[in-house]
Short mmCIF file of C-alpha atoms in Angstrom, two decimals:
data_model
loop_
_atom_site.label_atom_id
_atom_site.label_comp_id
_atom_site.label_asym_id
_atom_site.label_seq_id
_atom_site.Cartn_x
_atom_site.Cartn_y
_atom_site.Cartn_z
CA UNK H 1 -26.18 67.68 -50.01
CA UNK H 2 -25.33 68.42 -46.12
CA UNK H 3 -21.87 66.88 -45.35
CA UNK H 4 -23.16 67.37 -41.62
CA UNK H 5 -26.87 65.47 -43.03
CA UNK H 6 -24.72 62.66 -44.11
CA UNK H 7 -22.85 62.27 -40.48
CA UNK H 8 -26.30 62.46 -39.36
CA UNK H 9 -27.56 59.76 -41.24
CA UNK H 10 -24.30 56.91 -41.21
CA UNK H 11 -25.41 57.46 -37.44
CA UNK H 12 -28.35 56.51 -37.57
CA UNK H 13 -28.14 53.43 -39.89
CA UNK H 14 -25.51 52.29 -37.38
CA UNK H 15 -27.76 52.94 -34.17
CA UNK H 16 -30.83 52.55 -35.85
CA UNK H 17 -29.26 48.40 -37.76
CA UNK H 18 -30.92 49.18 -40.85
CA UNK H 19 -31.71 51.89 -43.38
CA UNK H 20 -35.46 51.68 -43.31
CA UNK H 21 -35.01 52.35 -39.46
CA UNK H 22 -33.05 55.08 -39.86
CA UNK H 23 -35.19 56.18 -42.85
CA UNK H 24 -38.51 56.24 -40.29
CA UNK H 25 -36.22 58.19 -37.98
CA UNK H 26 -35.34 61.38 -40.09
CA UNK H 27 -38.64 61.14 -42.25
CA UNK H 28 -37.47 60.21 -45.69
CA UNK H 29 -37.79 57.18 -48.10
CA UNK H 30 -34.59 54.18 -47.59
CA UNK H 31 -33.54 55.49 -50.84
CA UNK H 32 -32.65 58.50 -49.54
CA UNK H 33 -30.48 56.97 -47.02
CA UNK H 34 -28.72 55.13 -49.63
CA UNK H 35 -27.97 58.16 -51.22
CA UNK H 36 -26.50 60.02 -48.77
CA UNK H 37 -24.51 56.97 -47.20
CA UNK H 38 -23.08 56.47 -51.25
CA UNK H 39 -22.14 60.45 -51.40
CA UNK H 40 -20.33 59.96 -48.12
CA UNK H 41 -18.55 57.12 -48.65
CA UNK H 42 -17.50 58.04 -52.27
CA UNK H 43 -16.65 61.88 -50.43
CA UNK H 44 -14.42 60.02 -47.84
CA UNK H 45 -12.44 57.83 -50.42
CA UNK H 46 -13.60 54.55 -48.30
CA UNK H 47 -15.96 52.04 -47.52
CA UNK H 48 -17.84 52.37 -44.22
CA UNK H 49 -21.01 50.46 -43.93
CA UNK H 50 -21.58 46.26 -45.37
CA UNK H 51 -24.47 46.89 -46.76
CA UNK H 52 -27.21 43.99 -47.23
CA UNK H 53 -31.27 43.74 -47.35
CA UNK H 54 -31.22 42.96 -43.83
CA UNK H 55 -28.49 44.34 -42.18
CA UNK H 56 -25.57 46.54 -42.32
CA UNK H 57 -22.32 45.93 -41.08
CA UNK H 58 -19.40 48.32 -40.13
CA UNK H 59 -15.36 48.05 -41.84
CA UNK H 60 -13.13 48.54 -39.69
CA UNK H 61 -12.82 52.30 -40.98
CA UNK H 62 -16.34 52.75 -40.34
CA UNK H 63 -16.12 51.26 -36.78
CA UNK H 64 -13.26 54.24 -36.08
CA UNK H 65 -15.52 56.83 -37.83
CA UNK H 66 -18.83 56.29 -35.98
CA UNK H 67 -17.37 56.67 -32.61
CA UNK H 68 -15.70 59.99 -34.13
CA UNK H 69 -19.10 61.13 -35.57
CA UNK H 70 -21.05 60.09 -32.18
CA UNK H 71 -18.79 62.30 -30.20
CA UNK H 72 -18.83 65.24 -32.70
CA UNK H 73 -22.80 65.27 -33.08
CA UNK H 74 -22.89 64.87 -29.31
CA UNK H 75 -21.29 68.08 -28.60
CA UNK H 76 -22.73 69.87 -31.71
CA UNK H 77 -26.13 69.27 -29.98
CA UNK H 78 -24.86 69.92 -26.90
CA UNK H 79 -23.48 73.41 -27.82
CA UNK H 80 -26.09 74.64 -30.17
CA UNK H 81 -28.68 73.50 -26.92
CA UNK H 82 -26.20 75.64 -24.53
CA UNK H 83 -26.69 78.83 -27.27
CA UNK H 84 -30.52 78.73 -27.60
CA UNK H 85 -31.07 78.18 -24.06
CA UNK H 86 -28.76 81.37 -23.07
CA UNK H 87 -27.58 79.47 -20.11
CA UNK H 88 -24.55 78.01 -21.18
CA UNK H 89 -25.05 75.02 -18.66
CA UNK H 90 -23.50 71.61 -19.32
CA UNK H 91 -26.09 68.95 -20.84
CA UNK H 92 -26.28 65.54 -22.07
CA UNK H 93 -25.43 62.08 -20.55
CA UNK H 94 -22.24 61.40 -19.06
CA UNK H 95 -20.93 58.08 -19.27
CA UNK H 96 -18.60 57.58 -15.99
CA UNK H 97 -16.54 54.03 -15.05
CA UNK H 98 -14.98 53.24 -11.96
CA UNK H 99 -13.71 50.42 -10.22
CA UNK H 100 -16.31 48.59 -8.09
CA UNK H 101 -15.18 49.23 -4.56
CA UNK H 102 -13.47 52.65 -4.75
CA UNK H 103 -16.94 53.84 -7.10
CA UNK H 104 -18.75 52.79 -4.45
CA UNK H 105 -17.28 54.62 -1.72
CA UNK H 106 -15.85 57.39 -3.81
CA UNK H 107 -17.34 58.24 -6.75
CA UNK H 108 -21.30 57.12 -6.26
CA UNK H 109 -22.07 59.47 -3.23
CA UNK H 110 -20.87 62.72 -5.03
CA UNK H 111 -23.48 62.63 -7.98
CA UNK H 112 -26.38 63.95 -6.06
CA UNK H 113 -24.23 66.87 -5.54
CA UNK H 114 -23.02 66.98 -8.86
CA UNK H 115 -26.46 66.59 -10.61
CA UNK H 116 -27.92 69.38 -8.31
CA UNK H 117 -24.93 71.71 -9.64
CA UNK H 118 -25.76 70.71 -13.27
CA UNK H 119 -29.91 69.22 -13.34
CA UNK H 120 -29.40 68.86 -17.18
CA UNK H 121 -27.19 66.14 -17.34
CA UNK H 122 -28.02 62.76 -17.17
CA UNK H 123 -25.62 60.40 -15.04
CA UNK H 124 -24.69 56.42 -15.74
CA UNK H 125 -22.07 54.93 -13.50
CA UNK H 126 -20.12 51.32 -14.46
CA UNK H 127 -19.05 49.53 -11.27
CA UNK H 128 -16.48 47.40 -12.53
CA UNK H 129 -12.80 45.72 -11.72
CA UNK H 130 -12.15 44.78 -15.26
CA UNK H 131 -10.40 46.95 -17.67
CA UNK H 132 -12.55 48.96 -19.72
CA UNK H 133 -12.31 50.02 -23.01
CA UNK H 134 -13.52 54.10 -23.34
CA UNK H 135 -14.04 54.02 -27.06
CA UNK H 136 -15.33 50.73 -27.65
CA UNK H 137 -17.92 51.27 -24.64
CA UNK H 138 -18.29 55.05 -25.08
CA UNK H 139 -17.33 55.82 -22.09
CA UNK H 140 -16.97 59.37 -21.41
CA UNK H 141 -14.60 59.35 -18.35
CA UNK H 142 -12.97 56.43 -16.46
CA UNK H 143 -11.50 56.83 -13.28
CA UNK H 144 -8.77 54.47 -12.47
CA UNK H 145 -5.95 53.35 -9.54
CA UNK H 146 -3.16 52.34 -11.92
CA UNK H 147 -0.15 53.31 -13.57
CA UNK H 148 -2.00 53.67 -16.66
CA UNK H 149 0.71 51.84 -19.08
CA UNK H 150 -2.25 52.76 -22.16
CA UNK H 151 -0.71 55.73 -23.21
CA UNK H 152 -3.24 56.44 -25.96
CA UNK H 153 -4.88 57.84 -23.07
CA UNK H 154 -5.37 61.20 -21.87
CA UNK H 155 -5.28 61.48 -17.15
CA UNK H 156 -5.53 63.77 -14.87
CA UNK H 157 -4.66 62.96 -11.66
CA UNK H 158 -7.16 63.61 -9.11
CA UNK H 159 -5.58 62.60 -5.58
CA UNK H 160 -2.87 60.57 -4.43
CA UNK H 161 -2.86 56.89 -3.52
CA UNK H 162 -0.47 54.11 -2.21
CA UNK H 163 -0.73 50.52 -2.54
CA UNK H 164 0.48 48.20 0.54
CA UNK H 165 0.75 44.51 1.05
CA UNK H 166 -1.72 43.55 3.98
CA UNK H 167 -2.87 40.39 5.98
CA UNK H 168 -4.63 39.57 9.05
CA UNK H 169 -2.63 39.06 12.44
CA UNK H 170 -4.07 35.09 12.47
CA UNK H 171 -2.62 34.56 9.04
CA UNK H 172 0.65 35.90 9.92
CA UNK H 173 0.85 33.95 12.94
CA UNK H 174 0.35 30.70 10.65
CA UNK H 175 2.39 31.46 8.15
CA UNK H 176 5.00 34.03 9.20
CA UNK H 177 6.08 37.72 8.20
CA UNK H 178 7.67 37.77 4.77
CA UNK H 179 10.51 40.28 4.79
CA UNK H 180 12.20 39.60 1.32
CA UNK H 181 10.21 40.31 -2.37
CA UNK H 182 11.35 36.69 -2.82
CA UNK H 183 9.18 35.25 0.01
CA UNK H 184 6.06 36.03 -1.31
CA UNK H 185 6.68 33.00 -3.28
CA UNK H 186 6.07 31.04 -0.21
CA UNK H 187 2.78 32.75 0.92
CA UNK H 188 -1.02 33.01 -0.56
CA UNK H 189 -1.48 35.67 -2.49
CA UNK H 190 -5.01 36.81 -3.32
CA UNK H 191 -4.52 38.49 -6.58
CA UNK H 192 -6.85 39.87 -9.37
CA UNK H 193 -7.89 37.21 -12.07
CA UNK H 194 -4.96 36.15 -14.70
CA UNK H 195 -6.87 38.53 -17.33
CA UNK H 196 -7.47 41.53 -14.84
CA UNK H 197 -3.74 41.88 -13.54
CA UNK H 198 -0.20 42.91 -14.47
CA UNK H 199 0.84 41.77 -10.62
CA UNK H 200 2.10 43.65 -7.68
CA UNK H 201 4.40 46.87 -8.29
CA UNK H 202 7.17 47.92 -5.77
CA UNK H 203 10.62 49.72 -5.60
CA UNK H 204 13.29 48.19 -4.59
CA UNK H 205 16.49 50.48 -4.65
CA UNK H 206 15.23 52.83 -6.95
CA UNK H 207 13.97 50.72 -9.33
CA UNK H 208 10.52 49.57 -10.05
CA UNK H 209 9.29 45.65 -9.91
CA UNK H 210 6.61 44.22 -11.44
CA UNK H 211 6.22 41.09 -9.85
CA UNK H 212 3.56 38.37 -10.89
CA UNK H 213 2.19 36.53 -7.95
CA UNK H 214 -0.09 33.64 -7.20
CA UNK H 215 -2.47 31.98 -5.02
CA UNK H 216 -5.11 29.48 -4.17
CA UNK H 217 -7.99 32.25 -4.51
CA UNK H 218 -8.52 34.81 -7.08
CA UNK H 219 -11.21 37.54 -8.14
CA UNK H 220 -11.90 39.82 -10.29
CA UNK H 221 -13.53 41.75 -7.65
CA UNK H 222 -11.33 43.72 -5.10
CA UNK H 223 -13.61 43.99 -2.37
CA UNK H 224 -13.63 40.29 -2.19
CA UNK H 225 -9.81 40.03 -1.73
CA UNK H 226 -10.27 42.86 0.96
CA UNK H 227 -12.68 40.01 2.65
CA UNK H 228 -10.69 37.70 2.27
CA UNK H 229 -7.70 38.80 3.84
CA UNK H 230 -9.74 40.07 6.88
CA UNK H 231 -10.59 36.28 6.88
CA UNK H 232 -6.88 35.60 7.16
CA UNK H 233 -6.53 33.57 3.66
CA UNK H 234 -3.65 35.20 3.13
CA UNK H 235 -1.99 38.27 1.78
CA UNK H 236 -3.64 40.97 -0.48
CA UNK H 237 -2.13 43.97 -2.30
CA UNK H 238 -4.62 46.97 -1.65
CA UNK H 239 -5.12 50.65 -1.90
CA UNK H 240 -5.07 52.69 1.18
CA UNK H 241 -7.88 53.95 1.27
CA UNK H 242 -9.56 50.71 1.42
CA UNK H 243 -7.74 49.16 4.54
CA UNK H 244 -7.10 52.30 6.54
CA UNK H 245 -9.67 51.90 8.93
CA UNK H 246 -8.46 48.20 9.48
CA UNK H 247 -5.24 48.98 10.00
CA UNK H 248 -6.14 51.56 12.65
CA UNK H 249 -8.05 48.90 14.13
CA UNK H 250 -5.74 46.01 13.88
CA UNK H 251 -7.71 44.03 11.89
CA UNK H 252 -5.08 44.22 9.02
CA UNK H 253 -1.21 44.66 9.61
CA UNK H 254 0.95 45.99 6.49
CA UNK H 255 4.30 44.03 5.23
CA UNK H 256 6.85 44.85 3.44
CA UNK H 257 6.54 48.38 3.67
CA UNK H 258 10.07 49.54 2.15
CA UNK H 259 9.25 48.13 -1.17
CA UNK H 260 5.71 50.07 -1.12
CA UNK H 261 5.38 51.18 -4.45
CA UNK H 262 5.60 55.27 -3.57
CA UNK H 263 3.15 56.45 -5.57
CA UNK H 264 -0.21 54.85 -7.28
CA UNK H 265 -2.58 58.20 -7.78
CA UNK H 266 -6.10 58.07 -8.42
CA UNK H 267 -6.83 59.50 -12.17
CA UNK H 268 -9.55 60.99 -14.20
CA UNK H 269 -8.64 59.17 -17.72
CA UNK H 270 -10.33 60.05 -21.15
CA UNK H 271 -10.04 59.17 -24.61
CA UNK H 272 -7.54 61.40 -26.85
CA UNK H 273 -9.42 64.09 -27.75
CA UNK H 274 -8.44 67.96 -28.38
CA UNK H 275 -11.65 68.94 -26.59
CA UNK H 276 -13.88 67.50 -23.81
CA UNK H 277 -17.40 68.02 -23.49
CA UNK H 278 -18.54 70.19 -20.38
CA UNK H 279 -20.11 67.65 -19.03
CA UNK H 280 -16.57 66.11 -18.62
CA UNK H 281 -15.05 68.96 -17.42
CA UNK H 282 -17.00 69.52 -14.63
CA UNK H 283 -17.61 66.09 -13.50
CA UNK H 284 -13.60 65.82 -13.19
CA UNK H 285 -13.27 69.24 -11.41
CA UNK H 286 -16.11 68.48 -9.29
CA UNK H 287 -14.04 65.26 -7.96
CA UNK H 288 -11.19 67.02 -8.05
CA UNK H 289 -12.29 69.60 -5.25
CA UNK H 290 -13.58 66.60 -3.30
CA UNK H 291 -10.49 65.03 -3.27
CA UNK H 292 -8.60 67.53 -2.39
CA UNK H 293 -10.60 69.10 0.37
CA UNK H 294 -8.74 69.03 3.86
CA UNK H 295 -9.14 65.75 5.69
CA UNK H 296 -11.56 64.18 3.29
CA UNK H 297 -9.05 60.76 3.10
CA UNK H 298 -9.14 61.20 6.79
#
């Protein structure tokens, strides 16, 4: 029997909830599919799949295996397609997370381009401030503002970033200039939800401070603390690249600017893996070049 036919087939019972499914799928009786889950399971030395007359369940070893057999199918298909077709041009769907403001601005406007360079593969784009989890959402490529503490991770750093304390010029005639780390203790701090945030980093004479703040607004969005400190609720702790214009324009002022953390880059980040599909590849490099074209942050 196939050791690649079984992969094949613990697949498709998983994507497919139930051997008959995946049984009308590939064209053979359920029995079948029994057989060639029990021959890979008893190959493998464990149990994958909870098997009853109405569903099927994954262990927690089969959980770890599927996402390694997705991936490997994936780019078998995705290869042999490449060979037969002589082109050698990436294919497939890319999976691509970013968070919701910066993906708006920065990552959502370069697909058409991309997709033009590479017409075979199929785009979906997560929007999202939370924290997302690559292998549990098969997510092919994340991109990310942080200083990525997950180190189960593989980044590449695409461009750089700084983070800077800002608030409105009415708010900081109501409620002063903080000058001291300690002060912002004493003003409103429009922070990321409890769950979404490790707090505010800075440096402080050479060494690097976490510190957790609070507030009487929070969000899990960060284009709604950007509104809100426009509105002059109080202070906010945002990229660069988000505020720039307002700064030019005086709607925003920065504080505290010798703690700025120095550096907070903008990163491709993928799951450990030895080797990335092309898809990947040239989705990052195509950002990359973006990035780093002259005057494109300007």
């Amino acid at each position: 029997m196939s050791e690649l036919k079984q992969l094949e087939t613990f697949v498709a019972v998983v994507n497919h909830g139930s051997l008959s499914a995946a049984a009308r799928q590939q064209g053979v009786v359920p029995a079948m599919i029994g057989r060639r889950l029990d021959a890979l399971e008893e190959r493998l030395g464990v149990k994958l799949l909870v098997r009853t007359t109405r569903s099927v369940t994954l262990t927690q070893e089969g959980a770890a295996f599927f996402e390694d057999c997705q991936r490997i199918l994936s780019e078998l298909s995705e290869a042999e397609a490449a060979v037969a077709s002589g082109s050698g041009r990436a294919r497939g769907h890319l999976r691509v997370s970013a968070p919701a403001g910066f993906g708006r601005r920065h990552v959502a406007p370069h697909i058409a381009a991309f997709q033009l360079a590479h017409p075979d593969i199929r785009v979906t784009l997560d929007l999202s401030d939370r924290l997302i989890d690559l292998q549990r959402e098969r997510i092919d490529c994340a991109i990310r503002i942080s200083d990525l503490a997950d180190s189960s991770l593989v980044a590449m750093r695409l461009a750089e970033n700084r983070r800077v304390v800002v608030a409105s010029p009415a708010y900081l005639a109501r409620h002063g200039i903080p000058h001291t780390l300690e002060e912002l203790a004493q003003h409103n701090c429009l922070s990321l939800g409890e769950s979404q945030s490790r707090g505010w980093s800075f440096e402080r004479d050479g060494e690097l401070i976490n510190l957790r703040v609070s507030g009487r607004q929070e969000c899990n969005d960060g284009a709604v603390l950007h509104d809100w400190a426009l509105q002059g609720l109080g202070l906010a702790w945002r990229s660069l690249w988000e505020v720039k214009d307002d700064l030019s324009e005086g709607r925003l002022v920065t504080v505290l600017d010798q703690f700025a953390s120095p550096d907070y880059p903008v990163y491709a980040v993928v799951p450990q893996r030895r080797f990335l599909p092309a898809r990947v590849r040239h989705f990052i490099e195509h950002l990359r070049q973006i990035y780093t074209a002259a005057g494109y942050w300007d």
